[in-house]
Amino acid sequence: MKTTDCKPTLTDSQVLDFCRNGYLYLEGVVDDEVNLKATDYCNAEEHYEPSGILQEDWFIEGVILNEHASGAIRSLLGANFHLPVLMSNHRTKGLLDGFSGWHVDGNSMFSPAVNYLQVFYYPQDTPVELGPTAVLPGSHLVHNRSRFMSHLNGIRGAVSLTSV
């Protein structure tokens, strides 16, 4: 497993906000040229796990090791955090069968300890009409099961992670 070390970029207040809310939102930190390449790559790749993009130098440098993103991850996980070995592409047309409404993402952990992160990257504009991921601040501290959430449509306080 590859690891990396970089300088932490979050302030103590930002780390505490992350610990309380369970998410951090960085907007506009990846160069437009890299975003366009990533979008083109995903458009050409039909598999829902285009992990080959993790072998592309421009993607590693522009996204994975982006100083803002990797610095935030370093601030939360500490030195020599592991780089991803899997990439998923959730860009779809319409709702996927079995994925309607709220759910708990795979590999989610319910704990105040920060030992694992799920990192989402939107290389293209993703307004609310395209159905971006939404998060519920503080839900990482409440053990919950997906089957109890799927009937929910909207939850007060939810944050839609749009990108435009």
Coordinates of N, CA, C and O in Angstrom, one line a residue:
M1 N 0.8 -1.2 0.0 CA 0.0 0.0 0.0 C 0.9 1.2 0.0 O 1.8 1.3 0.8
K2 N 0.6 2.2 -0.9 CA 1.4 3.4 -1.0 C 0.9 4.4 0.1 O -0.3 4.5 0.4
T3 N 1.8 5.1 0.7 CA 1.5 6.1 1.7 C 2.1 7.4 1.2 O 2.9 7.5 0.3
T4 N 1.7 8.5 1.8 CA 2.3 9.8 1.5 C 2.3 10.6 2.8 O 1.6 10.4 3.7
D5 N 3.2 11.6 2.7 CA 3.3 12.6 3.8 C 3.3 13.9 3.2 O 4.0 14.1 2.2
C6 N 2.7 14.9 3.8 CA 2.6 16.2 3.3 C 2.4 17.1 4.5 O 2.2 16.6 5.6
K7 N 2.4 18.4 4.3 CA 2.1 19.3 5.4 C 0.6 19.4 5.7 O -0.2 19.4 4.8
P8 N 0.2 19.4 6.9 CA -1.2 19.6 7.3 C -1.6 21.0 7.0 O -0.8 21.9 7.1
T9 N -2.9 21.2 6.5 CA -3.3 22.5 6.1 C -4.5 23.0 6.9 O -4.9 24.1 6.7
L10 N -5.1 22.2 7.7 CA -6.3 22.6 8.4 C -5.9 23.2 9.8 O -4.9 22.8 10.4
T11 N -6.7 24.2 10.2 CA -6.5 24.8 11.5 C -7.1 23.9 12.5 O -7.9 23.0 12.2
D12 N -6.7 24.1 13.8 CA -7.3 23.3 14.9 C -8.9 23.5 14.9 O -9.6 22.5 15.1
S13 N -9.4 24.7 14.6 CA -10.8 24.9 14.5 C -11.5 24.1 13.4 O -12.5 23.5 13.6
Q14 N -10.8 24.0 12.3 CA -11.3 23.2 11.1 C -11.3 21.7 11.5 O -12.3 21.0 11.1
V15 N -10.3 21.2 12.2 CA -10.3 19.8 12.6 C -11.4 19.5 13.6 O -12.1 18.5 13.4
L16 N -11.6 20.4 14.5 CA -12.7 20.3 15.5 C -14.1 20.3 14.8 O -15.0 19.5 15.1
D17 N -14.3 21.2 13.8 CA -15.5 21.2 13.0 C -15.7 19.9 12.3 O -16.8 19.4 12.3
F18 N -14.7 19.4 11.7 CA -14.8 18.1 11.0 C -15.2 17.0 12.0 O -16.1 16.2 11.8
C19 N -14.6 17.0 13.2 CA -14.9 15.9 14.2 C -16.4 16.1 14.6 O -17.0 15.0 14.9
R20 N -16.9 17.3 14.7 CA -18.3 17.5 15.2 C -19.2 17.2 14.0 O -20.2 16.5 14.2
N21 N -19.0 17.6 12.8 CA -19.9 17.5 11.7 C -19.7 16.2 10.9 O -20.7 15.7 10.3
G22 N -18.5 15.7 10.8 CA -18.3 14.5 10.1 C -18.0 14.7 8.6 O -17.9 13.7 7.9
Y23 N -17.8 15.9 8.2 CA -17.5 16.1 6.8 C -16.7 17.5 6.7 O -16.8 18.3 7.6
L24 N -16.0 17.6 5.6 CA -15.3 18.8 5.2 C -15.5 19.0 3.8 O -15.5 18.1 3.0
Y25 N -15.8 20.2 3.4 CA -16.1 20.6 2.0 C -15.1 21.5 1.4 O -14.9 22.7 1.9
L26 N -14.3 21.1 0.5 CA -13.3 21.9 -0.2 C -13.8 22.2 -1.6 O -14.1 21.2 -2.4
E27 N -14.0 23.4 -2.0 CA -14.5 23.7 -3.3 C -13.5 24.5 -4.1 O -12.8 25.4 -3.7
G28 N -13.4 24.0 -5.4 CA -12.5 24.7 -6.4 C -11.0 24.5 -6.1 O -10.3 25.4 -6.5
V29 N -10.6 23.4 -5.5 CA -9.2 23.3 -5.2 C -8.4 22.5 -6.3 O -7.2 22.5 -6.3
V30 N -9.1 21.9 -7.2 CA -8.5 21.1 -8.3 C -8.5 22.0 -9.6 O -9.6 22.6 -9.9
D31 N -7.4 22.1 -10.3 CA -7.3 22.9 -11.5 C -8.4 22.4 -12.6 O -8.6 21.2 -12.7
D32 N -8.9 23.4 -13.3 CA -9.9 23.1 -14.3 C -9.4 22.1 -15.4 O -10.1 21.2 -15.9
E33 N -8.1 22.2 -15.8 CA -7.6 21.3 -16.7 C -7.6 19.8 -16.3 O -7.9 18.9 -17.0
V34 N -7.3 19.6 -15.0 CA -7.3 18.3 -14.4 C -8.7 17.8 -14.3 O -9.0 16.6 -14.6
N35 N -9.7 18.7 -14.0 CA -11.1 18.3 -13.9 C -11.6 17.9 -15.3 O -12.3 16.9 -15.4
L36 N -11.2 18.6 -16.3 CA -11.6 18.2 -17.7 C -11.0 16.8 -18.1 O -11.7 16.0 -18.6
K37 N -9.8 16.6 -17.8 CA -9.2 15.3 -18.0 C -9.9 14.2 -17.3 O -10.1 13.1 -17.8
A38 N -10.2 14.4 -16.0 CA -10.9 13.4 -15.2 C -12.3 13.1 -15.8 O -12.7 12.0 -15.9
T39 N -13.0 14.2 -16.2 CA -14.3 14.0 -16.8 C -14.2 13.2 -18.1 O -15.0 12.3 -18.3
D40 N -13.2 13.5 -18.9 CA -13.0 12.8 -20.2 C -12.7 11.3 -19.9 O -13.2 10.4 -20.6
Y41 N -11.9 11.1 -18.9 CA -11.5 9.7 -18.6 C -12.7 8.9 -18.1 O -12.9 7.8 -18.6
C42 N -13.5 9.5 -17.3 CA -14.7 8.8 -16.8 C -15.8 8.6 -17.9 O -16.5 7.6 -17.9
N43 N -15.8 9.6 -18.8 CA -16.8 9.4 -20.0 C -16.3 8.3 -20.9 O -17.2 7.6 -21.4
A44 N -15.0 8.0 -21.0 CA -14.5 7.0 -21.8 C -14.5 5.6 -21.1 O -14.5 4.6 -21.8
E45 N -14.6 5.6 -19.8 CA -14.5 4.4 -19.0 C -15.9 4.0 -18.6 O -16.5 4.8 -17.9
E46 N -16.4 2.9 -19.0 CA -17.7 2.5 -18.7 C -17.9 1.7 -17.3 O -19.0 1.6 -16.8
H47 N -16.8 1.2 -16.8 CA -16.8 0.5 -15.6 C -17.1 1.4 -14.4 O -16.6 2.5 -14.4
Y48 N -17.9 1.0 -13.4 CA -18.2 1.8 -12.3 C -17.0 2.0 -11.3 O -17.1 2.7 -10.4
E49 N -16.0 1.2 -11.5 CA -14.7 1.4 -10.7 C -13.6 1.6 -11.7 O -12.8 0.7 -11.9
P50 N -13.4 2.8 -12.1 CA -12.3 3.1 -13.1 C -11.0 3.3 -12.3 O -10.3 4.4 -12.4
S51 N -10.5 2.3 -11.6 CA -9.3 2.4 -10.7 C -8.1 2.7 -11.5 O -7.0 3.1 -11.0
G52 N -8.1 2.4 -12.8 CA -6.9 2.7 -13.7 C -6.5 4.2 -13.6 O -5.4 4.5 -13.9
I53 N -7.5 5.1 -13.3 CA -7.2 6.5 -13.2 C -6.1 6.8 -12.1 O -5.4 7.7 -12.2
L54 N -6.0 5.8 -11.2 CA -5.1 6.0 -10.1 C -3.6 5.7 -10.5 O -2.7 6.0 -9.8
Q55 N -3.5 5.3 -11.8 CA -2.1 5.1 -12.4 C -1.7 6.3 -13.2 O -0.6 6.3 -13.7
E56 N -2.6 7.2 -13.4 CA -2.3 8.4 -14.3 C -1.6 9.5 -13.4 O -2.1 9.9 -12.4
D57 N -0.4 9.9 -13.9 CA 0.4 10.9 -13.2 C -0.4 12.2 -13.0 O -0.3 12.8 -11.9
W58 N -1.1 12.6 -14.0 CA -1.8 13.9 -13.9 C -2.9 13.8 -12.8 O -3.2 14.8 -12.1
F59 N -3.5 12.6 -12.6 CA -4.6 12.5 -11.6 C -4.0 12.4 -10.2 O -4.5 13.0 -9.3
I60 N -2.9 11.7 -10.1 CA -2.2 11.5 -8.8 C -1.8 12.9 -8.3 O -2.0 13.3 -7.2
E61 N -1.1 13.7 -9.2 CA -0.6 15.0 -8.8 C -1.7 16.0 -8.6 O -1.7 16.8 -7.7
G62 N -2.7 16.0 -9.5 CA -3.7 17.0 -9.5 C -4.8 16.8 -8.6 O -5.5 17.8 -8.1
V63 N -5.1 15.5 -8.2 CA -6.3 15.2 -7.4 C -5.8 14.6 -6.1 O -6.0 15.1 -5.0
I64 N -5.2 13.4 -6.2 CA -4.8 12.6 -5.0 C -3.8 13.4 -4.1 O -4.0 13.4 -2.9
L65 N -2.8 14.0 -4.7 CA -1.8 14.7 -4.0 C -2.0 16.2 -4.0 O -1.1 17.0 -3.7
N66 N -3.1 16.6 -4.4 CA -3.5 18.1 -4.4 C -3.2 18.6 -3.1 O -3.6 18.0 -2.1
E67 N -2.4 19.7 -3.0 CA -2.0 20.2 -1.7 C -3.1 20.5 -0.7 O -3.0 20.3 0.5
H68 N -4.2 21.0 -1.2 CA -5.4 21.4 -0.4 C -6.1 20.1 0.2 O -6.3 20.0 1.4
A69 N -6.3 19.2 -0.7 CA -7.0 17.9 -0.3 C -6.1 17.0 0.5 O -6.5 16.6 1.6
S70 N -4.9 16.8 0.1 CA -4.0 15.9 0.8 C -3.6 16.6 2.1 O -3.4 15.9 3.1
G71 N -3.5 17.9 2.2 CA -3.2 18.6 3.4 C -4.3 18.4 4.4 O -4.0 18.3 5.6
A72 N -5.5 18.5 3.9 CA -6.7 18.3 4.8 C -6.7 16.9 5.4 O -6.9 16.6 6.6
I73 N -6.4 15.9 4.5 CA -6.4 14.5 4.9 C -5.3 14.3 5.9 O -5.5 13.6 6.9
R74 N -4.1 14.9 5.6 CA -3.0 14.8 6.6 C -3.4 15.3 7.9 O -3.0 14.8 9.0
S75 N -4.1 16.4 7.9 CA -4.5 17.1 9.2 C -5.4 16.1 10.0 O -5.4 16.2 11.2
L76 N -6.2 15.3 9.3 CA -7.2 14.5 10.0 C -6.6 13.1 10.3 O -6.9 12.5 11.4
L77 N -5.8 12.5 9.4 CA -5.4 11.1 9.6 C -3.9 11.0 10.1 O -3.5 10.0 10.6
G78 N -3.2 12.1 10.1 CA -1.8 12.1 10.5 C -0.9 11.7 9.3 O -1.3 11.6 8.2
A79 N 0.4 11.6 9.7 CA 1.5 11.4 8.7 C 1.3 10.0 8.0 O 0.9 9.1 8.6
N80 N 1.8 10.0 6.8 CA 1.9 8.7 6.1 C 0.6 8.0 5.9 O 0.5 6.8 6.1
F81 N -0.5 8.7 5.6 CA -1.7 8.1 5.3 C -1.7 7.3 4.0 O -0.9 7.6 3.2
H82 N -2.5 6.3 3.9 CA -2.6 5.4 2.7 C -3.3 6.1 1.6 O -4.3 6.7 1.8
L83 N -2.7 5.9 0.4 CA -3.4 6.4 -0.8 C -4.4 5.4 -1.3 O -4.3 4.2 -1.0
P84 N -5.4 5.9 -2.0 CA -6.5 5.0 -2.4 C -6.0 3.9 -3.4 O -5.1 4.2 -4.2
V85 N -6.6 2.8 -3.3 CA -6.3 1.7 -4.3 C -7.6 1.4 -5.1 O -7.5 0.6 -6.0
L86 N -8.7 2.0 -4.8 CA -9.9 1.8 -5.6 C -10.6 3.2 -5.8 O -10.6 4.1 -5.0
M87 N -11.1 3.3 -7.0 CA -11.8 4.5 -7.4 C -13.2 4.1 -7.9 O -13.3 3.2 -8.7
S88 N -14.2 4.8 -7.4 CA -15.6 4.5 -7.9 C -16.1 5.7 -8.7 O -15.8 6.8 -8.4
N89 N -16.9 5.4 -9.7 CA -17.6 6.4 -10.5 C -19.1 6.3 -10.3 O -19.7 5.3 -10.8
H90 N -19.7 7.2 -9.6 CA -21.1 7.2 -9.3 C -21.9 8.1 -10.3 O -23.1 8.3 -10.0
R91 N -21.3 8.5 -11.3 CA -22.0 9.3 -12.3 C -23.0 8.4 -13.1 O -22.6 7.4 -13.7
T92 N -24.3 8.6 -13.0 CA -25.3 7.8 -13.6 C -26.3 8.7 -14.2 O -26.4 9.9 -14.0
K93 N -27.2 8.0 -15.0 CA -28.4 8.7 -15.5 C -29.6 8.2 -14.8 O -29.9 7.0 -14.9
G94 N -30.2 9.0 -13.9 CA -31.3 8.6 -13.1 C -30.8 7.8 -11.9 O -29.7 7.6 -11.6
L95 N -31.8 7.3 -11.1 CA -31.5 6.6 -9.9 C -31.2 5.2 -10.2 O -31.7 4.6 -11.2
L96 N -30.2 4.6 -9.5 CA -29.8 3.2 -9.6 C -30.8 2.3 -8.8 O -31.3 2.7 -7.8
D97 N -31.1 1.1 -9.4 CA -32.0 0.2 -8.6 C -31.3 -0.1 -7.3 O -30.1 -0.4 -7.2
G98 N -32.1 -0.1 -6.2 CA -31.6 -0.4 -4.9 C -31.0 0.8 -4.2 O -30.6 0.7 -3.0
F99 N -30.8 1.9 -4.8 CA -30.2 3.1 -4.2 C -31.2 4.3 -4.2 O -31.1 5.2 -5.0
S100 N -32.2 4.2 -3.4 CA -33.2 5.3 -3.4 C -33.2 5.8 -2.0 O -33.5 5.2 -1.0
G101 N -32.9 7.1 -1.9 CA -33.0 7.7 -0.6 C -31.7 7.6 0.2 O -30.6 7.2 -0.3
W102 N -31.8 7.8 1.5 CA -30.7 7.8 2.4 C -30.2 6.4 2.6 O -30.9 5.4 2.7
H103 N -28.9 6.3 2.8 CA -28.2 5.0 3.1 C -26.9 5.3 3.8 O -26.4 6.4 3.7
V104 N -26.4 4.3 4.4 CA -25.1 4.3 5.0 C -24.1 3.8 4.0 O -24.3 2.7 3.5
D105 N -23.0 4.6 3.7 CA -22.1 4.1 2.7 C -21.3 2.9 3.2 O -21.1 2.8 4.4
G106 N -20.9 2.1 2.3 CA -20.1 0.9 2.7 C -18.8 1.3 3.4 O -18.3 2.4 3.1
N107 N -18.3 0.5 4.3 CA -17.1 0.8 5.1 C -17.3 1.9 6.0 O -16.3 2.4 6.6
S108 N -18.5 2.4 6.2 CA -18.7 3.5 7.2 C -18.4 3.0 8.6 O -18.7 1.8 8.9
M109 N -17.8 3.8 9.4 CA -17.5 3.5 10.8 C -18.1 4.5 11.7 O -18.0 5.7 11.4
F110 N -18.8 4.1 12.7 CA -19.4 5.0 13.7 C -18.6 5.1 14.9 O -18.5 4.2 15.8
S111 N -17.8 6.2 15.0 CA -16.9 6.4 16.1 C -16.4 7.8 16.1 O -16.3 8.4 15.0
P112 N -16.1 8.3 17.2 CA -15.5 9.7 17.3 C -14.0 9.6 16.8 O -13.4 10.7 16.5
A113 N -13.4 8.4 16.7 CA -12.0 8.3 16.2 C -12.0 8.6 14.7 O -12.9 8.1 14.0
V114 N -10.9 9.3 14.2 CA -10.8 9.5 12.8 C -9.6 8.6 12.3 O -8.5 9.0 12.4
N115 N -10.0 7.4 11.8 CA -9.0 6.5 11.3 C -9.2 6.2 9.8 O -8.4 5.5 9.2
Y116 N -10.3 6.7 9.3 CA -10.7 6.3 7.9 C -11.5 7.5 7.4 O -12.3 8.0 8.1
L117 N -11.3 7.8 6.1 CA -12.1 8.8 5.4 C -12.6 8.3 4.1 O -12.0 7.5 3.4
Q118 N -13.8 8.8 3.8 CA -14.3 8.6 2.4 C -14.2 10.0 1.8 O -14.6 11.0 2.3
V119 N -13.5 10.0 0.6 CA -13.2 11.3 -0.1 C -14.0 11.3 -1.4 O -13.9 10.4 -2.2
F120 N -14.8 12.3 -1.6 CA -15.6 12.5 -2.8 C -15.0 13.6 -3.7 O -14.6 14.6 -3.1
Y121 N -15.0 13.4 -5.0 CA -14.4 14.4 -5.9 C -15.3 14.5 -7.1 O -15.7 13.5 -7.7
Y122 N -15.8 15.7 -7.3 CA -16.6 16.1 -8.4 C -15.8 16.8 -9.5 O -15.5 18.0 -9.3
P123 N -15.5 16.2 -10.6 CA -14.7 16.9 -11.6 C -15.5 17.8 -12.5 O -14.9 18.6 -13.2
Q124 N -16.8 17.7 -12.4 CA -17.6 18.6 -13.2 C -18.7 19.3 -12.4 O -18.8 18.9 -11.2
D125 N -19.4 20.3 -12.9 CA -20.4 20.9 -12.2 C -21.4 19.9 -11.7 O -21.8 19.0 -12.5
T126 N -21.8 19.9 -10.5 CA -22.8 19.0 -10.0 C -23.8 19.8 -9.1 O -23.7 19.8 -7.9
P127 N -24.8 20.4 -9.8 CA -25.8 21.1 -9.1 C -26.8 20.1 -8.4 O -26.8 18.9 -8.7
V128 N -27.6 20.6 -7.5 CA -28.5 19.7 -6.7 C -29.4 18.9 -7.7 O -29.8 17.8 -7.3
E129 N -29.7 19.4 -8.9 CA -30.6 18.7 -9.8 C -29.9 17.3 -10.3 O -30.6 16.4 -10.7
L130 N -28.6 17.2 -10.2 CA -27.9 16.0 -10.6 C -27.8 15.0 -9.5 O -27.2 13.9 -9.6
G131 N -28.3 15.4 -8.3 CA -28.3 14.5 -7.2 C -27.0 14.2 -6.6 O -26.6 13.0 -6.4
P132 N -26.2 15.2 -6.2 CA -24.9 14.9 -5.6 C -25.1 14.2 -4.2 O -26.2 14.2 -3.7
T133 N -24.1 13.7 -3.7 CA -24.1 13.2 -2.3 C -24.5 14.2 -1.3 O -24.1 15.4 -1.4
A134 N -25.3 13.8 -0.4 CA -25.7 14.6 0.7 C -25.2 14.0 2.0 O -25.1 12.8 2.1
V135 N -24.8 14.8 3.0 CA -24.4 14.3 4.2 C -25.2 14.9 5.4 O -25.8 16.0 5.2
L136 N -25.3 14.2 6.4 CA -26.0 14.6 7.6 C -25.0 14.9 8.7 O -24.4 13.9 9.3
P137 N -24.7 16.2 9.0 CA -23.7 16.5 10.1 C -24.0 15.8 11.4 O -25.2 15.7 11.8
G138 N -23.0 15.1 11.9 CA -23.1 14.5 13.2 C -23.5 13.0 13.1 O -23.5 12.3 14.1
S139 N -24.0 12.6 11.9 CA -24.5 11.2 11.8 C -23.4 10.1 12.0 O -23.7 9.0 12.3
H140 N -22.2 10.5 11.8 CA -21.1 9.6 12.0 C -20.9 9.1 13.5 O -20.3 8.1 13.8
L141 N -21.6 9.8 14.4 CA -21.5 9.5 15.8 C -22.7 8.7 16.3 O -22.8 8.3 17.4
V142 N -23.7 8.4 15.4 CA -24.9 7.6 15.7 C -24.9 6.3 14.9 O -25.0 6.4 13.7
H143 N -24.8 5.2 15.6 CA -24.8 3.9 14.9 C -26.2 3.7 14.2 O -27.2 3.8 14.9
N144 N -26.2 3.5 13.0 CA -27.4 3.4 12.2 C -27.3 2.3 11.2 O -26.2 2.0 10.7
R145 N -28.4 1.8 10.7 CA -28.4 0.7 9.7 C -29.1 1.3 8.4 O -30.1 2.0 8.6
S146 N -28.6 1.0 7.3 CA -29.2 1.4 6.0 C -30.6 1.1 5.9 O -31.4 1.9 5.4
R147 N -31.0 -0.1 6.3 CA -32.4 -0.5 6.1 C -33.4 0.4 6.8 O -34.6 0.4 6.5
F148 N -32.9 1.1 7.9 CA -33.8 2.0 8.6 C -33.8 3.4 8.1 O -34.6 4.2 8.5
M149 N -33.0 3.6 7.1 CA -32.9 5.0 6.5 C -33.6 5.1 5.1 O -33.9 6.2 4.7
S150 N -33.7 4.0 4.4 CA -34.1 4.1 3.0 C -35.5 4.7 2.8 O -35.8 5.2 1.7
H151 N -36.3 4.7 3.7 CA -37.7 5.3 3.6 C -37.7 6.9 3.7 O -38.6 7.5 3.5
L152 N -36.5 7.4 4.2 CA -36.5 8.8 4.4 C -36.2 9.6 3.1 O -35.4 9.2 2.3
N153 N -36.9 10.7 2.9 CA -36.7 11.5 1.7 C -35.7 12.7 2.1 O -34.7 12.8 1.5
G154 N -36.1 13.5 2.9 CA -35.3 14.6 3.3 C -35.1 14.6 4.8 O -36.0 14.3 5.6
I155 N -33.9 15.0 5.3 CA -33.7 15.1 6.7 C -33.2 16.5 7.0 O -32.3 17.1 6.3
R156 N -33.8 17.2 7.9 CA -33.5 18.5 8.3 C -32.0 18.6 8.7 O -31.5 17.8 9.5
G157 N -31.3 19.6 8.2 CA -29.9 19.8 8.5 C -29.0 19.1 7.5 O -27.8 19.3 7.6
A158 N -29.5 18.3 6.6 CA -28.7 17.6 5.6 C -28.0 18.7 4.7 O -28.6 19.7 4.4
V159 N -26.8 18.4 4.3 CA -26.0 19.3 3.4 C -25.8 18.6 2.1 O -25.2 17.5 2.1
S160 N -26.3 19.2 1.0 CA -26.1 18.6 -0.3 C -24.7 19.1 -0.8 O -24.5 20.3 -0.9
L161 N -23.8 18.2 -1.2 CA -22.5 18.6 -1.6 C -22.4 18.9 -3.1 O -21.8 18.2 -3.9
T162 N -23.0 20.0 -3.4 CA -23.0 20.5 -4.8 C -21.7 21.1 -5.2 O -20.9 21.4 -4.4
S163 N -21.5 21.1 -6.5 CA -20.3 21.7 -7.0 C -20.6 22.4 -8.3 O -21.1 21.8 -9.3
V164 N -20.4 23.7 -8.4 CA -20.7 24.5 -9.6 C -19.6 25.5 -9.9 O -18.9 25.9 -9.0

